[in-house]
Amino acid sequence: MIQSSFQVPSGFYWGTATSSQQVEGNNTNNNWWQWENEPGRIKQGHKAGLACDWWGGRWREDFDRAADSYQNAHRLSIEWSRVQPKPDIWDEQAFDHYRQMLSGLRQRGITPFVTLHHFSDPLWFMEMGGWENTDAPQIFAKYVTKTIESLKEYTSLWCTINEPNVYTSFAYVVGAFPPGKHDINAAFRVMTNMIRAHALAYHIIHNLQPESRVGIAIHHIDFHPLRSWFPLDTLVTNIYAGAINNAFTNTLVDGTLRFVVMRASIPEARGTQDYLGLNYYTREYVRFNPAKAGELFGERTFARNADLSDGGFTANEPDGFYNAIHWATRYGLPIIIAENGIECADDHIRPRYIIQHIHQMMRSMQEGIPIQGYFHWSLVDNFEWERGWTQRFGLWELDNITQERRKRKSADLFTAICKNGTLTHEMVSQFAPEVFNLLK
Ligand code: BGC
């Protein structure tokens, strides 16, 4: 049964997370714009279009929604292709736009948590080879330097690169993100360059802003062997956990990138995290399958009776969140939950997902784990990458044609949690009574 007495410490960040390409609209100078214009790349041929029209000014009404629901922090990203439209051109108007947005957050009592790279890249950068280019870290560093100089007045909480593990696997192995490659060697080069870029950015940001706090956000999947008695399932599970969950964050500790059988020495990456940014969505079971050489002989599924989202994209596995948080403690850093959420247009599963996950977070905090914030993905429905508009992650529903927003009941639940800094019996009975007995 739920313990309602636990209260998060004051200063805890309660917020939502978004990213530039997913909410701004009209980002025509990046690789996602090019990608969505290639037939067959995005589900149902969807396009980001106006997205949530934040570039057109609707950030104001959405930030009002966040503030009215007692959120005191918001994670958003800067669109590199806007502020640096060409290698030697800076767009001061774009910086002004971000200055307005960041000061708009502050005026509403919301601390900005700013990501510098969230999946999208400028077209010119991709034409130079993108993250495969050995100069990518220096090119990124130039953008980081200018951006921090321009925006440091508004925040000191930075995330250099969002989910480099998802970026490298989706763009260079699975092929679902641009540039759509299936090349493990290229993926390894990209991983190496992203870590070098992160390390450079970490030092640049600290030099420009000594009080800054800098990290990455890592996507963590709670992997388990499907058949715990079968050693090959365990072996493949460990390979997956190593490659997807551990490779980046371990390199930031010891300076050696280990990815399956590949190795790279990146000594400058040692000690370049001030917090561990954890993005958790689900748990997966892995079985050995000799026919899946391209996927390292693994086949991934959800538990047989899992509580699945519409379309079966995410399983509601709160125990996996507890495990993920415990995994994160190995780095000895404060933890920020930088993303957690589920897609559900009719909002039937989200209230219990939120309650069960926040319950596991509070359970971990009660055990003494230093978690400093929770950012729900997401504030308003937004453009879901290769899944287009087919998936809805928002606390608010968005009609992306009319730009109308409609509050889901999960928004009221999250408001109550942010306002009270706790989870109560009343909230569970009002929003998800079906999980009372599952809260342990
Ligand atoms: C990404 C978000 C995305 C979310 C839901 C995360 O991996 O960082 O950009 O919208 O998953 O798919």
mmCIF file of C-alpha atoms and ligand atoms in Angstrom, residues 18-19 22 75 118-119 162-163 166 219 279 281 313 339 377-378 382-385 387 391 393, ligand 1:
data_model
loop_
_atom_site.group_PDB
_atom_site.id
_atom_site.type_symbol
_atom_site.label_atom_id
_atom_site.label_comp_id
_atom_site.label_asym_id
_atom_site.label_seq_id
_atom_site.Cartn_x
_atom_site.Cartn_y
_atom_site.Cartn_z
ATOM 1 C CA THR A 18 10.209 18.679 -25.021
ATOM 2 C CA SER A 19 12.615 19.067 -27.942
ATOM 3 C CA GLN A 22 9.151 18.079 -31.969
ATOM 4 C CA ARG A 75 13.434 20.741 -20.273
ATOM 5 C CA HIS A 118 18.207 16.419 -29.308
ATOM 6 C CA PHE A 119 18.386 14.177 -32.408
ATOM 7 C CA ASN A 162 20.050 13.708 -25.571
ATOM 8 C CA GLU A 163 20.154 9.912 -25.760
ATOM 9 C CA VAL A 166 19.203 6.063 -29.257
ATOM 10 C CA HIS A 219 17.934 6.182 -22.507
ATOM 11 C CA ASN A 279 15.338 8.660 -19.496
ATOM 12 C CA TYR A 281 10.177 4.321 -20.591
ATOM 13 C CA PHE A 313 4.929 0.456 -28.313
ATOM 14 C CA GLU A 339 12.228 11.795 -19.406
ATOM 15 C CA TRP A 377 7.528 13.362 -21.489
ATOM 16 C CA SER A 378 5.669 15.455 -22.529
ATOM 17 C CA ASN A 382 4.293 16.574 -30.288
ATOM 18 C CA PHE A 383 5.934 15.186 -33.413
ATOM 19 C CA GLU A 384 7.117 11.664 -32.619
ATOM 20 C CA TRP A 385 10.013 11.243 -35.050
ATOM 21 C CA ARG A 387 6.197 7.620 -35.831
ATOM 22 C CA GLN A 391 1.718 8.553 -31.024
ATOM 23 C CA PHE A 393 2.653 11.537 -25.293
HETATM 24 C C1 BGC B 1 13.140 10.845 -26.964
HETATM 25 C C2 BGC B 1 11.977 11.781 -27.257
HETATM 26 C C3 BGC B 1 10.788 10.991 -27.736
HETATM 27 C C4 BGC B 1 10.395 9.991 -26.656
HETATM 28 C C5 BGC B 1 9.154 9.181 -26.967
HETATM 29 C C6 BGC B 1 12.719 9.606 -26.197
HETATM 30 O O1 BGC B 1 13.578 8.551 -26.508
HETATM 31 O O2 BGC B 1 14.154 11.534 -26.293
HETATM 32 O O3 BGC B 1 12.387 12.721 -28.204
HETATM 33 O O4 BGC B 1 9.713 11.791 -28.081
HETATM 34 O O5 BGC B 1 11.466 9.093 -26.500
HETATM 35 O O6 BGC B 1 9.303 8.414 -28.123
#
